[in-house]
PDB file of C-alpha atoms and ligand atoms in Angstrom:
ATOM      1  CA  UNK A  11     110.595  94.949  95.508  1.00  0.00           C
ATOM      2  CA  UNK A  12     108.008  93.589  97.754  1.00  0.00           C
ATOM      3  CA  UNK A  13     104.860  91.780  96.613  1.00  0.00           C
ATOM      4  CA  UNK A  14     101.776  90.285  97.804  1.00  0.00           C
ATOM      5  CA  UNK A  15     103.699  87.259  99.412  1.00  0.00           C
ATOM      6  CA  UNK A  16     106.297  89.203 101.067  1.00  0.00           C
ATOM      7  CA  UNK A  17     103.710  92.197 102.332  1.00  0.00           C
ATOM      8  CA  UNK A  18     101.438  89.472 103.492  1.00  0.00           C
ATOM      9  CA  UNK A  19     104.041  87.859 105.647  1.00  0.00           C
ATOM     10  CA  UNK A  20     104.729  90.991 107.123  1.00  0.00           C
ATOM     11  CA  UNK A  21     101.265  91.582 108.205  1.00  0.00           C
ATOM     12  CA  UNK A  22     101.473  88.254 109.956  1.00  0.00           C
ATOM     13  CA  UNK A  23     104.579  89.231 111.772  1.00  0.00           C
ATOM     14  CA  UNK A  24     103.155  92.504 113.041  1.00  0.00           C
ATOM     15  CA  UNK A  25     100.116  90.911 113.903  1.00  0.00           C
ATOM     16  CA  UNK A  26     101.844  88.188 116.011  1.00  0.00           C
ATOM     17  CA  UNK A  27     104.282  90.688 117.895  1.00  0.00           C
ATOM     18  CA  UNK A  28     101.533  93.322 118.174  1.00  0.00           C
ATOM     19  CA  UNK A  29      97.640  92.522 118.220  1.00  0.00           C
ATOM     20  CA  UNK A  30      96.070  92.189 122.105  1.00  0.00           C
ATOM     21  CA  UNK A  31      99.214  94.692 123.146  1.00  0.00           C
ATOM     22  CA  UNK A  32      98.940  98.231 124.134  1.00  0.00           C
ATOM     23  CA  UNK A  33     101.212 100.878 122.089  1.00  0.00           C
ATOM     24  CA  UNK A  34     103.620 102.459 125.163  1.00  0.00           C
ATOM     25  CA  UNK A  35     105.171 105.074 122.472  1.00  0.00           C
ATOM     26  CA  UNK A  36     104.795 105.665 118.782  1.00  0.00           C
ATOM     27  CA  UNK A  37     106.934 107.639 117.189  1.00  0.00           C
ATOM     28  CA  UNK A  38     105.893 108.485 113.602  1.00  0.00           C
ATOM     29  CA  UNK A  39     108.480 110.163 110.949  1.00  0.00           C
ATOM     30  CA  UNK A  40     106.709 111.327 108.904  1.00  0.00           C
ATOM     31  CA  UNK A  41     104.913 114.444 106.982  1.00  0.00           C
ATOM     32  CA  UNK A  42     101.686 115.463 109.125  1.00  0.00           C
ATOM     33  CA  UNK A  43     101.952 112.816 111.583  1.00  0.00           C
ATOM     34  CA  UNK A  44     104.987 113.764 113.466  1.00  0.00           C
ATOM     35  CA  UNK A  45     102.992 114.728 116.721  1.00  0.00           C
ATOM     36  CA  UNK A  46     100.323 111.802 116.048  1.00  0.00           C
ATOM     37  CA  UNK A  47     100.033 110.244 119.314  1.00  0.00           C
ATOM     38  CA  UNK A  48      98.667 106.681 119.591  1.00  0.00           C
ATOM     39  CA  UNK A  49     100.311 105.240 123.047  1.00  0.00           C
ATOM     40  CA  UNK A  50      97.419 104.141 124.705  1.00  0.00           C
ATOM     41  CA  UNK A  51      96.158 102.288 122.298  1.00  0.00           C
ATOM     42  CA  UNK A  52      95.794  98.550 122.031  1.00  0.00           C
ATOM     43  CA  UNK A  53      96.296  97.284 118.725  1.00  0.00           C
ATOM     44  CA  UNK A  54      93.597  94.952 117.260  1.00  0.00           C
ATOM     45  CA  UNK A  55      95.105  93.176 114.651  1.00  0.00           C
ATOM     46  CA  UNK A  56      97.399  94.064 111.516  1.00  0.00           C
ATOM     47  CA  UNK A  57      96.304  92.796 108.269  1.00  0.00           C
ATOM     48  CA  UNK A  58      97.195  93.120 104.594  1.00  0.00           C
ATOM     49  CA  UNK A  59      95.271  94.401 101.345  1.00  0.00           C
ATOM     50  CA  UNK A  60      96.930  93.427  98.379  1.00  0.00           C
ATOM     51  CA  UNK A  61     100.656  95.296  98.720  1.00  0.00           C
ATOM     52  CA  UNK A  62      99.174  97.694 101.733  1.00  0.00           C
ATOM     53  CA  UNK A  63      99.274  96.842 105.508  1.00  0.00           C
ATOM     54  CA  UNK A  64      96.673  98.113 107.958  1.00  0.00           C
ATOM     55  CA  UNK A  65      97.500  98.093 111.569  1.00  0.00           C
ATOM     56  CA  UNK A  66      94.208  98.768 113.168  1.00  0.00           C
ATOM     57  CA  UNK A  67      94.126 100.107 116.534  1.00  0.00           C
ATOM     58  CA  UNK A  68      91.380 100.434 118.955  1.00  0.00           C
ATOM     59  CA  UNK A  69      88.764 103.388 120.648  1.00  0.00           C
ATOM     60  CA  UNK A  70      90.811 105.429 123.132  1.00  0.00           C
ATOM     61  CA  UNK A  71      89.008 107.693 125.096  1.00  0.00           C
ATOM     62  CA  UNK A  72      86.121 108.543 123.112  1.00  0.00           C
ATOM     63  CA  UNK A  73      88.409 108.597 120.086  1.00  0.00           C
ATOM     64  CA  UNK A  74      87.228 106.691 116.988  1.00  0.00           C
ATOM     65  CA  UNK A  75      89.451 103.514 115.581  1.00  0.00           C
ATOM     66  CA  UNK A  76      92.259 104.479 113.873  1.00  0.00           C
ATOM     67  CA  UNK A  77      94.217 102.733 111.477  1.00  0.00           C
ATOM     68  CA  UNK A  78      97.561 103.050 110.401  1.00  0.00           C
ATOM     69  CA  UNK A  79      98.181 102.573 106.969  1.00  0.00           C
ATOM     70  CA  UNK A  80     101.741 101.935 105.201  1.00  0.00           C
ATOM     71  CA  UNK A  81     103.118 100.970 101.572  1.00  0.00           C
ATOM     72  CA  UNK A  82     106.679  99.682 101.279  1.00  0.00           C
ATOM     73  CA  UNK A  83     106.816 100.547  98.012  1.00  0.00           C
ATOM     74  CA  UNK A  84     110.512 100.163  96.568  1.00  0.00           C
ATOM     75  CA  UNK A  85     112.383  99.110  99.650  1.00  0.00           C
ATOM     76  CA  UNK A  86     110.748  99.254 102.599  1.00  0.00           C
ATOM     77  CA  UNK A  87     110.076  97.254 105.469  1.00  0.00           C
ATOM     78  CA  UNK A  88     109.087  96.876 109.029  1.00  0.00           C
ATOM     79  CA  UNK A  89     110.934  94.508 111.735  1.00  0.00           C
ATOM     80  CA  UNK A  90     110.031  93.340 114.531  1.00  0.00           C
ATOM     81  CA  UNK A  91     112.573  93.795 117.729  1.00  0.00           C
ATOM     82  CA  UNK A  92     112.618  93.042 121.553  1.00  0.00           C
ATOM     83  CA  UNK A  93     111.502  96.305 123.463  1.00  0.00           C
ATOM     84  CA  UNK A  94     114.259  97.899 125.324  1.00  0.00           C
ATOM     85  CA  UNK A  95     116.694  96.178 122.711  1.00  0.00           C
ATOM     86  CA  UNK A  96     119.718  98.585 121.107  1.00  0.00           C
ATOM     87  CA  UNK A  97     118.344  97.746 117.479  1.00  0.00           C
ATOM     88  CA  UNK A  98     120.990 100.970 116.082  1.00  0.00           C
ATOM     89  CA  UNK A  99     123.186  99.040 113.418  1.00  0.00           C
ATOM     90  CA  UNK A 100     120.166  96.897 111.963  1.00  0.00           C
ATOM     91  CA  UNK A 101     119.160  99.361 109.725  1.00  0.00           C
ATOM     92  CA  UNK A 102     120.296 103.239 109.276  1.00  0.00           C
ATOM     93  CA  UNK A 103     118.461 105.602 111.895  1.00  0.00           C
ATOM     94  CA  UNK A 104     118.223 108.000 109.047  1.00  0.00           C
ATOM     95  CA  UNK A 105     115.730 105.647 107.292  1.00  0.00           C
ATOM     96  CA  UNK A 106     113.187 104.720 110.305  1.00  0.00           C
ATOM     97  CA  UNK A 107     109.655 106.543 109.461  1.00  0.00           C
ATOM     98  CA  UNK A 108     107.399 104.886 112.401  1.00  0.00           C
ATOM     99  CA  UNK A 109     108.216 102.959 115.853  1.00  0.00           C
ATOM    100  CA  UNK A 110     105.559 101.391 117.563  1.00  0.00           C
ATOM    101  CA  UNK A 111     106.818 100.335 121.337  1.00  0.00           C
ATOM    102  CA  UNK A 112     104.928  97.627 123.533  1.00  0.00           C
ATOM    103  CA  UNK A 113     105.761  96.188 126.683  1.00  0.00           C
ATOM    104  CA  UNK A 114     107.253  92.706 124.808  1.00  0.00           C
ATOM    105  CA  UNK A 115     107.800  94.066 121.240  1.00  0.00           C
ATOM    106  CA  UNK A 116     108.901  97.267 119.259  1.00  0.00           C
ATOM    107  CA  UNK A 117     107.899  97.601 115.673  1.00  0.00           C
ATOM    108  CA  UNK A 118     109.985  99.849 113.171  1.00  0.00           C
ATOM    109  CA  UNK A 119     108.993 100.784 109.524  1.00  0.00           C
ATOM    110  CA  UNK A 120     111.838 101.524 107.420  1.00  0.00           C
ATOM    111  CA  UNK A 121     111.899 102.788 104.356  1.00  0.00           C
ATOM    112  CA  UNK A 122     107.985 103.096 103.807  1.00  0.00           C
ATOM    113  CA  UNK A 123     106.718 104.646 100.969  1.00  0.00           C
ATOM    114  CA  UNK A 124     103.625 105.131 102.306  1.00  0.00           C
ATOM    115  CA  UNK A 125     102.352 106.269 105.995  1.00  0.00           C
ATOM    116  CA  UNK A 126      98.258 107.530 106.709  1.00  0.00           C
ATOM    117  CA  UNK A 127      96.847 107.584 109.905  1.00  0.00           C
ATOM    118  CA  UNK A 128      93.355 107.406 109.391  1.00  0.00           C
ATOM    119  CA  UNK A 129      89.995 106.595 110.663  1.00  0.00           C
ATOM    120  CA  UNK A 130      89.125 102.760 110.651  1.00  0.00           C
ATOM    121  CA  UNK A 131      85.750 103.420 108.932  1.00  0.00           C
ATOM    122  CA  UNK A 132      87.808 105.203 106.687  1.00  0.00           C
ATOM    123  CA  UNK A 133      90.226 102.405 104.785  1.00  0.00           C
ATOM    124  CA  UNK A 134      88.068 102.357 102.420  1.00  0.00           C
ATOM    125  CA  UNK A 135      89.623 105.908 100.573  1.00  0.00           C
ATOM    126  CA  UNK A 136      93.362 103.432 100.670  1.00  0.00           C
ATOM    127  CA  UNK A 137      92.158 100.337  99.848  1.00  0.00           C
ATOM    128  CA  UNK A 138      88.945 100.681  98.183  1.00  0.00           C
ATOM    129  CA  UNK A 139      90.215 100.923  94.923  1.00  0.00           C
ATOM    130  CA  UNK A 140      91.997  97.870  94.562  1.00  0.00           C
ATOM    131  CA  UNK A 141      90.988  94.254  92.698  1.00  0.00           C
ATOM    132  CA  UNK A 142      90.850  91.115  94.376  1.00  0.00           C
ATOM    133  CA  UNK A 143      93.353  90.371  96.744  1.00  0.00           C
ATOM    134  CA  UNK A 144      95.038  87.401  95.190  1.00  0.00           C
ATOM    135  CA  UNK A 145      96.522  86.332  98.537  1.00  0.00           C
ATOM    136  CA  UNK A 146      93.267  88.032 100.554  1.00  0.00           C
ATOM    137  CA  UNK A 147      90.506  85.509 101.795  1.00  0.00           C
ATOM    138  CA  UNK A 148      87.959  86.992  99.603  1.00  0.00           C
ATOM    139  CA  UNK A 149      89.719  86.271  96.617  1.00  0.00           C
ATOM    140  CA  UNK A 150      87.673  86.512  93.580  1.00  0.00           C
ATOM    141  CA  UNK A 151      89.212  84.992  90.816  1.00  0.00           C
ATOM    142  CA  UNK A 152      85.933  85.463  88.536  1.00  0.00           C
ATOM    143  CA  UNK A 153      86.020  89.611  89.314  1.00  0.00           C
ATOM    144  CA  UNK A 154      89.560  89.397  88.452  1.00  0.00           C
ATOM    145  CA  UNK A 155      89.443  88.255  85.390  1.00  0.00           C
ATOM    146  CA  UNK A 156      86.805  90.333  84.308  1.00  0.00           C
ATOM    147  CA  UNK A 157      89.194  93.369  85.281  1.00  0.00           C
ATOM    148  CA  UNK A 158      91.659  92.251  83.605  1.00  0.00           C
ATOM    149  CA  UNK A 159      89.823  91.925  80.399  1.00  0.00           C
ATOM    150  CA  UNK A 160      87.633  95.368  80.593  1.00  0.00           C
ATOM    151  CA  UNK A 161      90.259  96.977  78.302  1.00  0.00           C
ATOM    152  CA  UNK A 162      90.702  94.771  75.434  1.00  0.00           C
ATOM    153  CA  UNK A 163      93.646  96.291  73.723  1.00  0.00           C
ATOM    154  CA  UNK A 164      96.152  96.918  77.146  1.00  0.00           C
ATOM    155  CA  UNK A 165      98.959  94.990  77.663  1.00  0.00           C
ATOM    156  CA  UNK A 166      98.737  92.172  79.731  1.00  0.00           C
ATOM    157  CA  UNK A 167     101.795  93.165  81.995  1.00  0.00           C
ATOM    158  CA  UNK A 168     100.586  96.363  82.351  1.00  0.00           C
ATOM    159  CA  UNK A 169      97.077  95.105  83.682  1.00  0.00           C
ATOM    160  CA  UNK A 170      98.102  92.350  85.575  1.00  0.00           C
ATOM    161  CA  UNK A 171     100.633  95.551  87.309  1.00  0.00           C
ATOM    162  CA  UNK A 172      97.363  97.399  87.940  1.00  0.00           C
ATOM    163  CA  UNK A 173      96.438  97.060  91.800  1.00  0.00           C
ATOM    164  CA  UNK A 174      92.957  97.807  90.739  1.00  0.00           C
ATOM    165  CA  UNK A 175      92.950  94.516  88.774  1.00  0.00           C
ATOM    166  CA  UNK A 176      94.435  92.439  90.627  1.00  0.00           C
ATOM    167  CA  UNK A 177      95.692  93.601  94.340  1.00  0.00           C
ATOM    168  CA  UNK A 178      99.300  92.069  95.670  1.00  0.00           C
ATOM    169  CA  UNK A 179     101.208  91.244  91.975  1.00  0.00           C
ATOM    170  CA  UNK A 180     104.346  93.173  91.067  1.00  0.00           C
ATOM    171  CA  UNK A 181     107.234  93.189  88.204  1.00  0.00           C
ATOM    172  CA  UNK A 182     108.191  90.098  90.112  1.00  0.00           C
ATOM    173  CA  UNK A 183     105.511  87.752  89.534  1.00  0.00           C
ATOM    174  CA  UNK A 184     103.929  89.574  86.500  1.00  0.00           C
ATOM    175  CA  UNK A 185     107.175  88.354  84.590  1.00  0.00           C
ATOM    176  CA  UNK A 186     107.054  84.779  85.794  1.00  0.00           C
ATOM    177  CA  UNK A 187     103.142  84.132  85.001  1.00  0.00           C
ATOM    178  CA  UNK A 188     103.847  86.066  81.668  1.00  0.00           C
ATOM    179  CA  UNK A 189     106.534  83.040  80.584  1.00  0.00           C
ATOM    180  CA  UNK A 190     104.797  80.232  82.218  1.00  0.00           C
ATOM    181  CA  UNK A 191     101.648  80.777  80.140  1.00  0.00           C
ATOM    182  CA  UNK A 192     103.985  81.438  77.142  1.00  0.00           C
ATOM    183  CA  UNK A 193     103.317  85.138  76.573  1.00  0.00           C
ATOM    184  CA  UNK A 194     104.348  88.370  75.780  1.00  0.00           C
ATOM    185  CA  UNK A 195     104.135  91.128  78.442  1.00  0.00           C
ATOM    186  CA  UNK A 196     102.929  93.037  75.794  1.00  0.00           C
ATOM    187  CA  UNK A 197     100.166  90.619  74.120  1.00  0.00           C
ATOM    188  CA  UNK A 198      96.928  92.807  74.256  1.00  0.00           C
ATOM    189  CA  UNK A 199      95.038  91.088  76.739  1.00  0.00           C
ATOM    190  CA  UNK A 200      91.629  90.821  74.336  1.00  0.00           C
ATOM    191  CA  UNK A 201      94.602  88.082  72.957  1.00  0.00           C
ATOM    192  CA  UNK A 202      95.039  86.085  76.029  1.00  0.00           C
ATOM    193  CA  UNK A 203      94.258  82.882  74.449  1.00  0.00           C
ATOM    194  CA  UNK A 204      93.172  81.168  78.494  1.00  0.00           C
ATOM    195  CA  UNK A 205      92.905  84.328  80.889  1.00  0.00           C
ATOM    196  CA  UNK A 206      91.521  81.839  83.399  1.00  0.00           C
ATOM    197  CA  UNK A 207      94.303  80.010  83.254  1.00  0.00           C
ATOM    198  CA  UNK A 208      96.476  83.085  83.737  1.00  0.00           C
ATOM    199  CA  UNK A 209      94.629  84.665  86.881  1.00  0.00           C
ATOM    200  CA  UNK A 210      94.800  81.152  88.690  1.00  0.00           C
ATOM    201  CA  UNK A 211      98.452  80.358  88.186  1.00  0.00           C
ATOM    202  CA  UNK A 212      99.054  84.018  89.294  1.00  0.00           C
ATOM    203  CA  UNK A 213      97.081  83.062  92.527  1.00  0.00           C
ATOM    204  CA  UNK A 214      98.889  79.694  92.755  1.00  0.00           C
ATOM    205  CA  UNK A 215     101.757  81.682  92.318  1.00  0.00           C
ATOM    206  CA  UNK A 216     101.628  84.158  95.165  1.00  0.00           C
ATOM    207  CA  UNK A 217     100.464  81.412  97.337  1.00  0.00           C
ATOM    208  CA  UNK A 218     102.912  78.921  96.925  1.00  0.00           C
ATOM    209  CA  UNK A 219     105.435  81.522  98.383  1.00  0.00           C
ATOM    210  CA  UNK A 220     103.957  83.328 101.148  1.00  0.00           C
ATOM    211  CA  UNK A 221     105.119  80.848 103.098  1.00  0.00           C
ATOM    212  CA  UNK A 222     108.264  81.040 102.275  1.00  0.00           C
ATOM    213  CA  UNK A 223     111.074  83.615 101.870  1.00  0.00           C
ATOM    214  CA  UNK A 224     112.628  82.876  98.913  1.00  0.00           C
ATOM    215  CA  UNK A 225     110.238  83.805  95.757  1.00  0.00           C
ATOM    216  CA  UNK A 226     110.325  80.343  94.018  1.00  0.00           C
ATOM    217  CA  UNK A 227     108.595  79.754  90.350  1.00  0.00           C
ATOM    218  CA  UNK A 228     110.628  76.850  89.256  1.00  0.00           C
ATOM    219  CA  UNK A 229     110.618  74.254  91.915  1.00  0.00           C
ATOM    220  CA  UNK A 230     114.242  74.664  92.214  1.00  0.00           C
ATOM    221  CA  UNK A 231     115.680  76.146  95.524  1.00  0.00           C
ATOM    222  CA  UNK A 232     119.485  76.580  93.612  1.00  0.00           C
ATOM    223  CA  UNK A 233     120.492  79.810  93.690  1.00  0.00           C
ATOM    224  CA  UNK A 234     120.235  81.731  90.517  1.00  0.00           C
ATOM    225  CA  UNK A 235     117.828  78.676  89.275  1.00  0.00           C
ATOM    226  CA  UNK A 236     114.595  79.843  91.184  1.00  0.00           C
ATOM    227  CA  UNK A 237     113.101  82.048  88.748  1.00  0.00           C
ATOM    228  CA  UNK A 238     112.731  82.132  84.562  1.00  0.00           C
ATOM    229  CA  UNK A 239     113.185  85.597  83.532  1.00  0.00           C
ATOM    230  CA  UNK A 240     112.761  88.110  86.101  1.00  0.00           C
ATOM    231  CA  UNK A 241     115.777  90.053  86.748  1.00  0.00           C
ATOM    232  CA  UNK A 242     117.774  87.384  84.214  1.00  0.00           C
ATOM    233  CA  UNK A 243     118.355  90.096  81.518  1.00  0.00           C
ATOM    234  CA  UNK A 244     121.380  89.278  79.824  1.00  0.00           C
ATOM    235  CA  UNK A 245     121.516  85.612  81.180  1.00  0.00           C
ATOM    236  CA  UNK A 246     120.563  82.430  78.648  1.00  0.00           C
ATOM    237  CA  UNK A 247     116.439  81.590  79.099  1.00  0.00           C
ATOM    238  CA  UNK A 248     116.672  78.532  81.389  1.00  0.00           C
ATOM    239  CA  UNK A 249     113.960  76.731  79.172  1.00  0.00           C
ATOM    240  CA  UNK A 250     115.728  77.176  75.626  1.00  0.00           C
ATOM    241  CA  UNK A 251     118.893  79.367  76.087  1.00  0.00           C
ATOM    242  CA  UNK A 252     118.242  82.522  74.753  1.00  0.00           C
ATOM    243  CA  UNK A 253     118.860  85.622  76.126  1.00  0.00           C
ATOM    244  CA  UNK A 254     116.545  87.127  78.642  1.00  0.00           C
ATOM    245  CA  UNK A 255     115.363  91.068  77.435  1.00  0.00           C
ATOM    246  CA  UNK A 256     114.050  93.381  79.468  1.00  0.00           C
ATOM    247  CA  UNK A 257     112.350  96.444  78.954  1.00  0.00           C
ATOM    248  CA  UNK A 258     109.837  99.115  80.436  1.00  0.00           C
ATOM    249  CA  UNK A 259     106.120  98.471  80.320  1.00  0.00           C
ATOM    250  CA  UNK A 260     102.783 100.355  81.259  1.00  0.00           C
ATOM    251  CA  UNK A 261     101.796 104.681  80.748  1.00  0.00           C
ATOM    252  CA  UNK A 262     104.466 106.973  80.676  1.00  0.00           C
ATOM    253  CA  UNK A 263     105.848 108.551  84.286  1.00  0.00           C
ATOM    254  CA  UNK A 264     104.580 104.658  85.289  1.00  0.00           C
ATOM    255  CA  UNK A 265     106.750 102.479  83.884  1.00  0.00           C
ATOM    256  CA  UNK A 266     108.321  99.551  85.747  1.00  0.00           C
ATOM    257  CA  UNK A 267     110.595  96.642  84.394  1.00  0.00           C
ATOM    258  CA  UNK A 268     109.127  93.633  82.482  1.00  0.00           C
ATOM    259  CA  UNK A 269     111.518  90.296  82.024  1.00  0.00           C
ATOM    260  CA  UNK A 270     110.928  87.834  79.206  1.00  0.00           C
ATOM    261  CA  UNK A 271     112.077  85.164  76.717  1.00  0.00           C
ATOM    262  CA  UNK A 272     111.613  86.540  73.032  1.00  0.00           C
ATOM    263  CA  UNK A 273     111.494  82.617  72.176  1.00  0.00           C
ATOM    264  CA  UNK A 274     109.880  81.424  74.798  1.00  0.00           C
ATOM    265  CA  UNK A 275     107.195  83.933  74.714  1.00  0.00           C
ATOM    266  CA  UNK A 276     106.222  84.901  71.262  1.00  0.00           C
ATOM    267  CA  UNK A 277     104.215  88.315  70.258  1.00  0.00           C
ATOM    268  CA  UNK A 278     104.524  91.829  70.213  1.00  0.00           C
ATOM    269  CA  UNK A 279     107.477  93.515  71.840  1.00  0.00           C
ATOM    270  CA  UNK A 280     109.500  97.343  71.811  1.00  0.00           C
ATOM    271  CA  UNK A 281     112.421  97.156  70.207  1.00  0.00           C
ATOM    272  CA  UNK A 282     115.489  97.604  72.816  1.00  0.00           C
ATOM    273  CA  UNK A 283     119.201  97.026  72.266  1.00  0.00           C
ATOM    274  CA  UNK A 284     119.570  94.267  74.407  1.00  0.00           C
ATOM    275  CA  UNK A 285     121.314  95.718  77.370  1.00  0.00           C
ATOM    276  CA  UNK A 286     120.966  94.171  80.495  1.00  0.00           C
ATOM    277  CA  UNK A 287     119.171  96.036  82.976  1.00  0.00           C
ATOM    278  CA  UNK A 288     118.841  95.515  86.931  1.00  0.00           C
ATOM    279  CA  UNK A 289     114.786  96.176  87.743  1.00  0.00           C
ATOM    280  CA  UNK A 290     113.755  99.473  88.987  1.00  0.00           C
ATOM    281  CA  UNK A 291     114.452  99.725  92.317  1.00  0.00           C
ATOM    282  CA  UNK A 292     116.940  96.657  92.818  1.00  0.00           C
ATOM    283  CA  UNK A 293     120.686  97.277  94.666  1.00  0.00           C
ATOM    284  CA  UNK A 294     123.341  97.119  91.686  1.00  0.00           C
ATOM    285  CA  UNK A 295     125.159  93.551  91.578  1.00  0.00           C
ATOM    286  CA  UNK A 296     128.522  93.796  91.937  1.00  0.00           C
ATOM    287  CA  UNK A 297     129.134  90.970  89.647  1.00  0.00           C
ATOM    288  CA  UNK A 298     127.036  89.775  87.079  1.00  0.00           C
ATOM    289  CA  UNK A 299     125.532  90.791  83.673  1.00  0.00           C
ATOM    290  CA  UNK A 300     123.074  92.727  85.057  1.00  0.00           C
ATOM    291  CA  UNK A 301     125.133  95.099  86.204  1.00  0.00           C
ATOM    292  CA  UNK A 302     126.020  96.819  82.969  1.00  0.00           C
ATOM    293  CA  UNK A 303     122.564  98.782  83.357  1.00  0.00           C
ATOM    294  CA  UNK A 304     123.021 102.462  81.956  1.00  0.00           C
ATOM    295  CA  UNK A 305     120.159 103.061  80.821  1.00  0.00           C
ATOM    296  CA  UNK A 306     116.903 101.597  80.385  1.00  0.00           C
ATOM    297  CA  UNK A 307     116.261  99.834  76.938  1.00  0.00           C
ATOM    298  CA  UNK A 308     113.047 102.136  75.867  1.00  0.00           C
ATOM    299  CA  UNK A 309     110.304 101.078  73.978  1.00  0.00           C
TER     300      UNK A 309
HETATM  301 ZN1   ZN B 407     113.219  80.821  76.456  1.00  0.00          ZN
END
């Protein structure tokens, strides 16, 4: 599922194929915006905001800024393709949701789990609600920390989850800062023994891979050897060899997948039977422990 690192790079690609370029066609998919028409207009930049891109496109004919908002969600994406290219066979026609056509480059969304077309003045009602942006140029480690500590007694995967926390982390990354600092998901966060510590190895983190494609938290490019726990249910800890649990975490009808070392990180936990379980959202493996998911080991 994307994260900070991987919607941030995305915003960069946009931006490169898109900014200083007039829109020839758009073509949205989507709910309310399927006669939205924004050729015309030149698009100023595209940017990102924790896990949400903004494309932001200029004043056409007495017509405010508008900005077009997306959210990949589980498993979306947008790619960037030569205009006039036959991009069919890429990805399934059935799952495009916005094209954006300039003279040089043609922009697709696929997948999104989010599309608003809305005033520029207006980001504020998508965005506004979110923390720091951990991978934004404002980034406010102080203010994040004090969100993540304003309920005492929550979980500290849950908060660190919580875009209005902290803006751009996701199961992914929650999971590895979780075991590097030793800790249960589920350690009320009033317990966090160094939540300094915590927000800025989140931030170093994020950083260290939005540069990169691969989502690295152990130094080691190896297959299979680049992460601790996420997505390792069922697979031996690679710090001390036992088994990697996973279970949900955060308020009912919200839950998403939390990774971790019993061992490795001491403290308060749901009781699960052990099954391996791929993380919400992920393509089934066709090989692999993780692949006996049935069911997801409930608190
Ligand atoms: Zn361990």
């Amino acid at each position: 599922m994307p994260e900070g690192d991987v919607v941030r790079r995305t915003a960069r690609r946009l931006h490169a194929a898109l900014a200083g370029r007039d829109l020839l066609v758009s073509d949205l998919r989507w709910p309310d915006l399927a006669t939205a028409d924004l050729s015309g207009r030149r698009v100023l930049e595209v940017v990102s905001a924790g896990k949400h891109l903004l494309a932001r496109l200029a004043a056409t004919g007495g017509e405010e800024p508008l900005t077009l908002h997306s959210h990949l969600r589980m498993e979306g994406s947008w790619y960037v393709e030569r205009s006039g290219s036959d991009g069919r066979g890429r990805r399934s026609a059935s799952g495009v949701r916005a094209v954006l056509v300039t003279d040089a480059w043609t922009a697709v969304g696929h997948r999104l789990g989010m599309l608003d077309l809305v005033p520029t003045a207006a980001e504020v009602h998508l965005v506004g609600h979110l923390g720091p942006d951990v991978l934004g140029p404002g980034w406010d480690a102080a203010e994040a920390q004090r969100r993540l500590l304003a309920d005492p007694a929550r979980p500290v995967g849950e908060a660190l989850l919580d875009q209005r926390v902290l803006a751009g982390v996701g199961t992914f990354y929650m999971a590895e800062a979780c075991f590097l600092t030793g800790l249960s998901p589920w350690t009320p966060v009033g317990e966090v023994p160094d939540p300094g510590r915590l927000v800025a190895l989140v931030h170093r983190l994020l950083h260290a891979n939005a540069e990169r494609t691969e989502q690295v938290t152990t130094g080691d490019l190896r297959r299979g050897r680049r992460n601790f726990v996420h997505a390792r249910s069922g697979l031996p800890c690679l710090r001390c060899g036992t088994t990697v649990r996973v279970a949900l975490i955060g308020p009912p009808s919200k839950e998403r997948t939390a990774f971790s070392c019993p061992r490795c990180q001491p403290g308060p936990a749901p009781t699960d039977d052990g099954r391996p379980q791929a993380p919400l959202g992920a393509r089934p493996r066709r090989t692999g422990p993780a692949r006996a998911a049935s069911g997801p080991a409930r608190p």
